[in-house]
Coordinates of C-alpha atoms and ligand atoms in Angstrom, one line a residue:
M1470 CA 0.0 0.0 0.0
D1471 CA 1.7 3.2 -1.2
K1472 CA 1.0 6.5 0.5
K1473 CA 1.2 10.0 -0.9
F1474 CA 1.0 13.3 0.8
M1475 CA -0.3 15.7 -1.8
E1476 CA -3.2 17.9 -2.9
W1477 CA -5.2 15.1 -4.5
K1478 CA -8.4 15.7 -6.4
S1479 CA -11.5 13.4 -6.7
D1480 CA -10.2 12.4 -10.1
D1481 CA -7.2 10.7 -8.4
V1482 CA -9.2 8.5 -6.1
D1483 CA -12.2 6.1 -6.1
A1484 CA -13.1 6.6 -2.4
M1485 CA -12.7 9.4 0.2
V1486 CA -12.6 9.9 3.9
V1487 CA -13.5 13.4 5.0
V1488 CA -13.0 14.7 8.5
V1489 CA -15.7 17.2 9.4
G1490 CA -14.3 18.6 12.6
D1491 CA -14.4 22.2 11.3
A1492 CA -17.3 21.9 8.9
S1493 CA -16.7 25.3 7.4
K1494 CA -13.5 23.7 5.8
L1495 CA -15.4 21.0 3.9
C1496 CA -14.9 21.2 0.2
D1497 CA -17.7 22.4 -1.9
C1498 CA -18.6 19.0 -3.5
I1499 CA -19.1 17.5 0.0
K1500 CA -21.1 20.4 1.6
P1501 CA -24.5 19.5 0.1
Y1502 CA -24.1 15.8 1.2
Y1503 CA -23.1 16.9 4.7
K1504 CA -26.0 19.3 4.9
R1505 CA -28.5 16.6 3.8
L1506 CA -27.2 14.1 6.3
I1507 CA -27.3 16.6 9.1
D1508 CA -30.8 17.7 8.1
K1509 CA -32.1 14.2 8.0
K1510 CA -30.4 13.7 11.4
V1511 CA -28.6 10.5 10.3
F1512 CA -25.3 12.2 11.1
E1513 CA -24.5 14.6 13.9
G1514 CA -20.8 14.8 13.4
K1515 CA -20.1 13.3 16.8
V1516 CA -16.5 12.3 17.5
G1517 CA -15.7 9.1 15.6
E1518 CA -19.2 8.9 14.0
N1519 CA -19.2 7.6 10.4
A1520 CA -21.7 8.4 7.6
L1521 CA -21.4 6.9 4.2
A1522 CA -22.4 8.8 1.1
T1523 CA -21.8 8.3 -2.6
V1524 CA -20.6 11.7 -3.9
D1525 CA -21.2 12.8 -7.5
C1526 CA -17.8 14.3 -8.4
G1527 CA -18.9 15.3 -11.9
S1528 CA -16.9 12.7 -13.9
K1529 CA -17.6 9.8 -11.5
L1530 CA -19.2 8.6 -8.2
V1531 CA -17.0 8.4 -5.2
D1532 CA -17.7 6.3 -2.1
T1533 CA -17.2 8.7 0.7
V1534 CA -17.2 8.4 4.5
L1535 CA -17.6 11.5 6.6
V1536 CA -15.9 11.1 10.0
G1537 CA -17.1 13.2 12.9
G1538 CA -14.6 15.0 15.3
G1539 CA -11.1 15.9 14.5
N1540 CA -10.8 18.8 17.0
K1541 CA -9.0 16.4 19.3
I1542 CA -6.9 13.4 18.3
N1543 CA -8.4 11.0 20.8
K1544 CA -9.2 7.2 20.7
K1545 CA -12.8 7.8 19.6
F1546 CA -11.8 9.9 16.7
L1547 CA -9.0 7.5 15.6
D1548 CA -11.3 4.5 15.9
G1549 CA -13.8 6.4 13.6
L1550 CA -11.0 6.9 11.0
A1551 CA -10.0 3.2 11.2
K1552 CA -13.7 2.2 10.8
A1553 CA -14.0 4.5 7.7
F1554 CA -10.9 2.9 6.3
R1555 CA -12.3 -0.6 6.8
T1556 CA -15.7 0.4 5.2
L1557 CA -14.0 1.6 2.0
K1558 CA -11.6 -1.4 1.9
G1559 CA -14.8 -3.5 2.1
L1560 CA -16.2 -1.6 -0.8
K1561 CA -13.1 -2.6 -2.9
A1562 CA -11.6 0.8 -3.0
E1563 CA -8.2 1.0 -4.7
K1564 CA -7.3 4.6 -4.1
I1565 CA -8.5 6.3 -0.9
G1566 CA -8.1 10.0 -0.5
F1567 CA -8.2 11.5 3.0
D1568 CA -9.1 15.1 3.6
F1569 CA -7.9 16.3 7.0
A1570 CA -8.7 20.0 6.5
G1571 CA -11.3 19.9 9.2
A1572 CA -8.9 18.4 11.8
T1573 CA -7.1 20.6 14.3
G1574 CA -4.7 19.7 17.2
S1575 CA -1.2 18.3 17.2
I1576 CA 0.0 17.5 13.7
Q1577 CA 2.7 15.3 15.0
K1578 CA 0.3 13.2 17.0
L1579 CA -2.2 12.9 14.1
S1580 CA 0.6 12.0 11.7
R1581 CA 1.9 9.3 14.0
S1582 CA -1.5 8.0 14.8
I1583 CA -2.5 7.8 11.1
G1584 CA 0.6 5.7 10.4
E1585 CA -0.4 3.4 13.2
I1586 CA -4.1 2.9 12.7
F1587 CA -4.1 2.4 9.0
T1588 CA -1.3 -0.2 9.3
M1589 CA -3.2 -1.9 12.1
A1590 CA -6.6 -1.8 10.4
N1591 CA -5.2 -3.1 7.1
Y1592 CA -4.3 -6.6 8.6
D1593 CA -6.8 -9.4 8.7
F1594 CA -6.1 -13.0 9.6
D1595 CA -7.2 -14.9 6.5
D1596 CA -4.1 -16.9 5.6
F1597 CA -6.0 -20.2 5.9
K1598 CA -9.2 -19.3 4.0
S1599 CA -9.2 -20.8 0.5
D1600 CA -11.5 -18.0 -0.7
S1601 CA -9.6 -15.2 0.9
K1602 CA -9.3 -12.3 -1.6
P1603 CA -6.2 -10.1 -1.7
S1604 CA -6.9 -6.5 -0.7
T1605 CA -7.7 -4.3 -3.7
L1606 CA -6.1 -1.3 -1.9
K1607 CA -3.2 0.2 -3.7
Q1608 CA -2.8 3.8 -2.7
L1609 CA -3.7 6.2 0.1
Y1610 CA -3.6 10.0 -0.5
F1611 CA -3.5 12.5 2.3
K1612 CA -4.2 16.2 2.2
G1613 CA -5.4 19.1 4.3
L1614 CA -2.6 18.8 6.8
D1615 CA 1.1 19.8 6.9
F1616 CA 2.1 16.1 7.6
D1617 CA 5.0 15.3 9.9
K1618 CA 6.5 12.6 7.8
Q1619 CA 8.9 11.4 10.4
A1620 CA 6.1 11.0 13.0
Y1621 CA 4.1 9.2 10.3
E1622 CA 6.9 6.8 9.5
E1623 CA 7.3 6.1 13.3
G1624 CA 3.6 5.4 13.4
V1625 CA 3.9 2.9 10.6
I1626 CA 6.7 1.0 12.4
L1627 CA 4.6 1.0 15.6
G1628 CA 1.6 -0.3 13.6
E1629 CA 3.7 -3.0 11.8
S1630 CA 5.1 -4.2 15.2
N1631 CA 1.5 -4.6 16.4
V1632 CA 0.6 -6.5 13.3
Y1633 CA 3.7 -8.7 13.6
A1634 CA 2.7 -9.8 17.1
R1635 CA -0.8 -10.5 15.8
I1636 CA 0.5 -12.7 13.0
L1637 CA 2.5 -14.8 15.5
V1638 CA -0.5 -15.1 17.9
N1639 CA -3.0 -15.9 15.3
T1640 CA -0.9 -18.6 13.8
P1641 CA -2.3 -21.9 15.2
A1642 CA -0.2 -24.1 17.6
N1643 CA 0.1 -26.9 15.1
I1644 CA 2.2 -24.6 13.0
L1645 CA 3.7 -22.2 15.5
T1646 CA 5.7 -24.6 17.6
P1647 CA 8.5 -23.3 19.9
E1648 CA 10.9 -24.1 17.1
K1649 CA 8.9 -22.2 14.5
L1650 CA 8.6 -19.2 16.9
S1651 CA 12.4 -19.2 17.3
E1652 CA 12.9 -19.3 13.5
Y1653 CA 10.6 -16.3 13.1
A1654 CA 12.4 -14.5 15.9
K1655 CA 15.8 -15.2 14.4
A1656 CA 15.0 -14.3 10.8
D1657 CA 13.0 -11.2 11.5
G1658 CA 15.1 -10.1 14.5
E1659 CA 18.4 -10.3 12.5
K1660 CA 16.7 -8.5 9.6
A1661 CA 16.0 -5.6 12.0
G1662 CA 19.6 -5.6 13.2
L1663 CA 19.2 -7.6 16.4
E1664 CA 21.6 -10.2 17.8
V1665 CA 19.5 -13.3 18.2
E1666 CA 20.5 -16.5 20.0
V1667 CA 18.4 -19.7 20.2
K1668 CA 19.2 -22.4 22.7
G1669 CA 17.9 -25.9 22.5
L1670 CA 17.2 -28.6 25.1
E1671 CA 20.8 -29.5 25.9
E1672 CA 21.8 -25.9 26.5
I1673 CA 18.7 -25.2 28.6
R1674 CA 19.6 -28.2 30.7
E1675 CA 23.2 -27.0 31.1
L1676 CA 21.8 -23.6 32.3
G1677 CA 19.9 -25.5 35.0
M1678 CA 16.5 -24.1 34.0
K1679 CA 14.7 -26.9 35.8
S1680 CA 11.4 -25.1 36.4
Y1681 CA 11.1 -24.2 32.7
L1682 CA 12.1 -27.8 31.7
A1683 CA 9.5 -29.4 34.0
V1684 CA 6.8 -27.7 31.8
A1685 CA 8.5 -28.3 28.5
E1686 CA 9.4 -32.0 28.8
G1687 CA 5.8 -33.3 28.5
S1688 CA 5.8 -32.3 24.8
D1689 CA 7.4 -33.9 21.8
N1690 CA 8.2 -30.4 20.5
E1691 CA 11.5 -29.2 21.7
P1692 CA 11.7 -26.1 23.9
K1693 CA 13.6 -23.1 22.6
L1694 CA 15.1 -20.4 24.7
I1695 CA 15.1 -17.3 22.5
V1696 CA 17.3 -14.3 23.3
L1697 CA 17.2 -11.1 21.2
R1698 CA 19.6 -8.2 22.0
W1699 CA 19.5 -4.6 20.9
K1700 CA 22.6 -2.7 21.8
G1701 CA 21.5 0.9 21.1
N1702 CA 23.7 2.5 23.7
K1703 CA 27.2 1.0 23.9
E1704 CA 28.3 3.6 26.5
S1705 CA 25.8 2.4 29.0
N1706 CA 25.7 -0.8 31.2
E1707 CA 22.0 -0.4 31.7
V1708 CA 19.9 -3.2 30.1
L1709 CA 16.1 -3.1 29.9
G1710 CA 15.0 -6.7 30.1
Y1711 CA 11.7 -7.8 28.4
V1712 CA 10.6 -11.3 29.4
G1713 CA 7.6 -12.7 27.5
K1714 CA 5.6 -15.9 28.2
G1715 CA 6.0 -18.2 25.2
V1716 CA 3.8 -21.2 25.8
T1717 CA 2.9 -22.0 22.2
Y1718 CA 0.0 -24.2 23.4
D1719 CA -1.4 -24.5 26.9
S1720 CA -3.5 -27.6 27.3
G1721 CA -3.1 -27.4 31.1
G1722 CA -0.9 -30.5 31.1
L1723 CA -2.0 -33.3 33.4
S1724 CA -4.2 -30.7 35.2
L1725 CA -6.0 -30.7 31.8
K1726 CA -8.2 -27.7 30.9
P1727 CA -11.8 -28.3 29.9
S1728 CA -12.3 -28.2 26.1
N1729 CA -13.7 -24.7 26.1
G1730 CA -10.8 -23.3 28.1
M1731 CA -8.3 -24.8 25.5
M1732 CA -10.0 -23.2 22.5
T1733 CA -7.9 -20.0 22.6
M1734 CA -4.7 -21.4 24.1
K1735 CA -2.7 -20.9 20.9
S1736 CA -2.6 -17.4 22.2
D1737 CA -0.6 -18.4 25.4
M1738 CA 2.5 -17.0 23.7
A1739 CA 1.1 -13.5 23.3
G1740 CA 3.6 -12.2 25.9
S1741 CA 6.5 -13.6 23.8
A1742 CA 4.9 -12.1 20.6
A1743 CA 4.7 -8.7 22.4
V1744 CA 8.4 -8.7 23.4
I1745 CA 9.7 -10.0 20.1
A1746 CA 7.6 -7.5 18.1
A1747 CA 8.5 -4.7 20.5
I1748 CA 12.3 -5.3 20.3
I1749 CA 12.1 -5.5 16.5
G1750 CA 10.3 -2.2 16.5
I1751 CA 12.8 -0.7 18.9
A1752 CA 15.6 -1.8 16.6
R1753 CA 13.8 -0.4 13.5
L1754 CA 13.4 3.0 15.3
G1755 CA 17.1 2.9 16.2
L1756 CA 16.4 3.8 19.9
K1757 CA 19.5 4.6 21.9
I1758 CA 19.0 2.1 24.7
N1759 CA 20.1 -1.5 25.4
V1760 CA 17.2 -3.9 25.4
T1761 CA 17.2 -7.7 25.7
A1762 CA 14.2 -9.8 25.1
V1763 CA 14.0 -13.4 26.5
V1764 CA 11.4 -16.0 25.7
A1765 CA 11.4 -19.5 27.3
A1766 CA 9.2 -21.1 24.6
C1767 CA 7.6 -24.5 25.1
E1768 CA 4.3 -26.4 25.0
N1769 CA 2.3 -27.5 28.1
M1770 CA 1.1 -31.0 27.2
P1771 CA -0.1 -34.1 29.0
S1772 CA 2.1 -37.2 28.3
A1773 CA 4.0 -40.0 30.1
R1774 CA 6.8 -37.6 30.6
S1775 CA 4.7 -34.7 31.9
Y1776 CA 5.4 -33.2 35.3
K1777 CA 2.6 -34.0 37.8
P1778 CA 0.5 -32.3 40.4
G1779 CA 2.3 -32.9 43.7
D1780 CA 5.9 -32.9 42.2
I1781 CA 8.6 -30.8 43.8
I1782 CA 10.8 -29.3 41.2
S1783 CA 13.8 -27.0 41.3
S1784 CA 14.6 -23.8 39.4
M1785 CA 17.6 -21.9 37.9
A1786 CA 17.7 -19.8 41.0
G1787 CA 17.8 -22.9 43.2
K1788 CA 14.4 -22.3 44.9
S1789 CA 12.2 -25.4 45.2
I1790 CA 8.7 -25.3 43.9
F1791 CA 5.7 -27.5 44.8
V1792 CA 3.6 -28.2 41.7
G1793 CA 0.0 -27.5 42.9
N1794 CA -1.4 -27.4 39.4
T1795 CA 0.4 -28.1 36.0
D1796 CA -1.9 -25.5 34.4
A1797 CA 0.0 -22.8 36.4
E1798 CA 2.8 -23.4 34.0
G1799 CA 3.4 -19.8 32.8
R1800 CA 5.1 -18.7 36.0
L1801 CA 7.3 -21.7 36.0
T1802 CA 8.7 -20.8 32.5
L1803 CA 8.9 -17.1 33.4
V1804 CA 10.9 -17.4 36.7
D1805 CA 13.7 -19.2 34.9
A1806 CA 13.6 -16.7 32.1
V1807 CA 13.8 -14.0 34.7
T1808 CA 16.8 -15.6 36.4
Y1809 CA 18.5 -16.0 33.1
M1810 CA 17.7 -12.4 32.2
I1811 CA 19.2 -11.0 35.4
E1812 CA 22.2 -13.4 35.8
K1813 CA 23.3 -13.9 32.2
E1814 CA 22.0 -10.9 30.4
K1815 CA 22.6 -8.5 33.3
A1816 CA 19.3 -6.8 33.1
T1817 CA 19.1 -3.7 35.3
K1818 CA 15.3 -3.2 34.9
L1819 CA 12.9 -5.9 34.1
L1820 CA 9.4 -6.2 32.7
D1821 CA 7.6 -9.5 32.3
I1822 CA 4.5 -9.9 30.2
A1823 CA 2.3 -12.9 30.0
T1824 CA -1.2 -14.3 29.4
L1825 CA -0.8 -15.5 33.0
T1826 CA -4.1 -15.8 34.8
G1827 CA -7.8 -16.3 34.2
A1828 CA -8.2 -14.3 37.4
A1829 CA -6.9 -11.2 35.6
V1830 CA -9.6 -11.5 33.0
R1831 CA -12.3 -12.0 35.7
A1832 CA -11.0 -8.9 37.6
L1833 CA -10.4 -6.5 34.7
G1834 CA -12.2 -7.9 31.7
E1835 CA -11.1 -8.4 28.1
T1836 CA -9.6 -5.0 27.3
V1837 CA -7.5 -4.1 30.4
S1838 CA -4.0 -5.3 31.2
G1839 CA -3.3 -5.9 34.9
V1840 CA 0.0 -4.5 36.2
C1841 CA 2.0 -5.2 39.4
T1842 CA 5.3 -3.5 40.3
N1843 CA 7.9 -2.9 43.0
D1844 CA 8.8 0.5 41.6
K1845 CA 6.3 3.4 41.4
K1846 CA 8.4 5.5 39.0
F1847 CA 8.8 2.6 36.5
Y1848 CA 5.0 2.0 36.8
T1849 CA 4.2 5.6 36.0
Q1850 CA 6.4 5.5 32.9
L1851 CA 4.6 2.4 31.6
E1852 CA 1.2 3.9 32.4
K1853 CA 2.1 7.0 30.3
S1854 CA 3.1 4.7 27.4
F1855 CA -0.2 2.8 27.6
K1856 CA -2.2 6.1 27.6
K1857 CA -0.3 7.5 24.7
M1858 CA -1.0 4.3 22.7
N1859 CA -4.7 4.3 23.7
E1860 CA -4.4 1.0 25.5
N1861 CA -5.8 0.2 29.0
M1862 CA -3.9 -0.9 32.0
W1863 CA -4.7 -1.0 35.7
R1864 CA -2.5 -1.4 38.8
M1865 CA -3.1 -4.3 41.1
P1866 CA -1.7 -4.4 44.6
L1867 CA 0.9 -6.6 46.1
F1868 CA 0.3 -7.0 49.9
D1869 CA 2.4 -8.9 52.4
D1870 CA -0.7 -10.9 53.3
Y1871 CA -0.7 -12.3 49.8
R1872 CA 2.9 -13.3 50.1
E1873 CA 2.0 -15.7 52.9
L1874 CA -0.2 -17.6 50.3
L1875 CA 2.9 -18.6 48.3
K1876 CA 4.4 -20.6 51.0
H1877 CA 4.2 -24.4 51.0
Y1878 CA 5.0 -26.9 53.7
E1879 CA 7.1 -29.1 51.5
A1880 CA 8.8 -26.6 49.3
D1881 CA 9.9 -22.9 49.1
L1882 CA 7.0 -21.9 46.9
N1883 CA 3.7 -23.2 45.6
N1884 CA 3.0 -22.6 41.9
A1885 CA -0.8 -22.7 42.5
A1886 CA -1.3 -20.4 45.5
G1887 CA -4.9 -19.5 45.7
T1888 CA -6.9 -16.2 45.3
P1889 CA -6.3 -13.4 44.4
G1890 CA -4.9 -15.3 41.5
M1891 CA -3.4 -12.5 39.5
M1892 CA -1.5 -11.2 42.4
T1893 CA -0.3 -14.5 43.7
A1894 CA 1.0 -15.2 40.2
A1895 CA 2.8 -11.8 40.2
L1896 CA 4.3 -12.4 43.6
F1897 CA 5.6 -15.8 42.5
I1898 CA 7.6 -14.0 39.8
E1899 CA 8.6 -11.3 42.2
A1900 CA 10.3 -13.9 44.4
F1901 CA 12.9 -14.2 41.5
V1902 CA 13.4 -10.6 40.5
Q1903 CA 16.2 -9.9 43.0
D1904 CA 14.9 -6.4 43.9
I1905 CA 15.6 -4.7 40.6
P1906 CA 12.9 -2.3 39.3
W1907 CA 10.2 -4.6 37.9
L1908 CA 6.9 -4.5 36.1
H1909 CA 4.6 -7.5 35.7
V1910 CA 2.0 -7.2 32.9
D1911 CA -0.8 -9.7 32.7
I1912 CA -2.4 -9.6 29.2
A1913 CA -4.6 -12.7 29.6
G1914 CA -7.6 -10.4 28.8
P1915 CA -6.5 -7.9 26.1
S1916 CA -4.2 -10.1 24.0
F1917 CA -7.0 -12.0 22.4
A1918 CA -10.4 -10.5 21.5
S1919 CA -13.8 -12.3 21.2
K1920 CA -15.0 -9.3 19.2
A1921 CA -13.6 -7.4 16.3
T1922 CA -12.9 -3.7 16.5
A1923 CA -11.9 -1.2 13.9
L1924 CA -8.2 -1.9 14.6
H1925 CA -8.3 -5.7 14.8
G1926 CA -10.4 -8.7 13.9
K1927 CA -11.5 -11.4 16.3
G1928 CA -8.4 -13.0 17.8
A1929 CA -5.0 -11.5 18.4
T1930 CA -4.8 -7.8 19.2
G1931 CA -1.1 -7.1 19.6
A1932 CA -1.8 -5.7 23.0
A1933 CA 1.1 -3.9 24.8
V1934 CA 3.4 -4.0 21.7
R1935 CA 3.3 -0.2 21.1
P1936 CA 3.4 0.7 24.8
L1937 CA 6.6 -1.5 25.2
I1938 CA 8.2 0.3 22.3
D1939 CA 7.2 3.7 23.7
L1940 CA 8.5 2.7 27.2
A1941 CA 12.0 2.0 25.7
K1942 CA 11.8 5.3 23.9
K1943 CA 11.1 7.1 27.2
L1944 CA 14.0 5.3 29.0
Q1945 CA 16.6 6.2 26.4
Ligands
BES2955 N1 -2.7 -19.5 30.2 C1 -3.5 -19.6 31.3 C2 -4.2 -18.3 31.7 C3 -5.2 -17.8 30.8 C4 -6.6 -18.1 31.0 C5 -4.9 -17.0 29.7 C6 -7.5 -17.6 30.1 C7 -5.9 -16.5 28.8 C8 -7.2 -16.8 29.1 C9 -2.6 -20.0 32.5 O1 -1.5 -20.9 32.2 C10 -3.5 -20.8 33.5 O2 -4.0 -21.7 33.1 N2 -3.6 -20.2 34.7 C11 -4.4 -20.8 35.7 C12 -3.6 -20.8 37.0 C13 -4.3 -21.6 38.1 C14 -4.3 -23.1 37.8 C15 -3.5 -21.3 39.4 C16 -5.7 -20.0 35.8 O3 -5.6 -18.8 35.7 O4 -6.7 -20.6 36.0
ZN2956 ZN1 -2.0 -22.9 32.1
ZN2957 ZN1 -0.8 -20.7 30.3

C-alpha cells in the first residue's frame, strides 16, 4: 500500500474519507451531502461517527465516509477513522483520499496515529481461507494537513510491530511450535539488526532451567530459549529486560483444561509475541537504549513424561517449587527466564509480560492489562506509554498478606497459590526478580479478543506492543 502526501483531487481517487471537525472547511462538493445528512439527522458529526455517502464528483461517483470529530486526536476519533478505512476497503476501494482539512490539534500526534491505525486496520487473519481475496487497496492519499513525515513513519513502524505480534499469535499451535517461533524471531530479528541466539534442550539443561524444563518436557516439540539483543547505547551498562511468556500451546498439562478453556490457548505465547515484536520495533526505530528480550518457549502438554501435580521441582535460582497445578505453567517458565535475564543478560530493569491468569480476565475484563510492580516510577512510565497508545492498564496491589499464600509446607514456593490469582502469580515471579525495578503485565484479557474492533479482527490484538516500544523510547 503506497501513501502519498499531496493535494489530490477526486479524479485521483475512487473513495474518500473526509474529517468534518471544522465543517466550514469542507470542500464544496461535500457540503450538500453533509447538509443533507445533518438535516435528516442521520449524522450529527459526533467524535468518531461515520456516515457513508456516494458523492457525485462530476466525472464519477466516489464512495465517501464522513468522520465526525477531529478537534481532538483521541481514541474515539482515531477509531472512527479506522472504521471508515475498513468500510472503504470492504467496498473494494483501490485509491482512498483522506481530507484532514477539518482536523485541528497536534499535527505530530495525528501524523503518527495515522501511520499506526491504517497499518493496524489493514491486517486481517485470513491466511488459511481458500476463498480469501487479496486486498484491492493500492494507494492512500492525504491532504489538508502539513504532515509530519517522520512521525508518520514512526507510526507505521509501531503499527507494523503490532501486526507482527498478531500474526504470531493468530498462527495456530500446530504450525507455530517453539521451534517455528524461534525461527521467526531469528529471521525477523536479524533482519532488523538484532543479535539473536536460540538455545535448544541441551543448552537449557546446562543452564539449570529446571522449572522451565519441567513444563517443556511433557511435549514432543523441543523447547527453545530465545534471546534477542538490541545494543542501542554502547556507552551504558543499563539493560532493559523484556521477558515474554511463550507457551505456544497450553492444554493445562495433566491438570488438563476443559475443552472450552483450551480453545484459545494458541494465544498463550502472546507475551512472547509482544516482546519479540517490540524489540524489533525498537531496533527499527534505532532507539538509543540497550534492550534484551528473552522467551522460554515451550508447550504445556499431558504425556507420560509430563510433570505431575504434587511434584517438587527446582529452578535456575535454586528455589524449590511445589507443583500444585500443572496449568499454572506460565510462571514456571517465566521465573527461569527472569533468572536467566538477570544473571546472564545482566538486566538492570525488568518487565515480564504474560497471558498468565484467568483471574486477571475476571477482575479486569477483556480489554485491560493488569500490572503489578515494585517500583512506582517505573510503573508511572509504563502507564504513560499505555495512555499514549490508547491501551488500557490498571495497577493491582501486592500486599504482604498475599505473600503468605505462596508458602508451601514441603517446598519454598507453591505454583498454584490461591486467590487473588493474578496477584499470587505476580508475587511468585517477584520472588525471583532480586529487587531490581520490575513491572509485571498480565495480558490474559486484552491479548485475544472475542469481538472485532476497527483496529483488529476477532483473535489477536497485539496488546502492549506499542506501549513497550514507547517505554523503551522514554527510558533512552
Ligand atoms: N494460560 C493460562 C491463563 C489464561 C486463561 C490466559 C484464560 C488467557 C485466558 C494459565 O496458564 C493458566 O491456566 N492459569 C491458571 C492458574 C491456576 C491453575 C492457578 C488459571 O488462571 O486458571
Ligand atoms: Zn495454564
Ligand atoms: Zn498458560
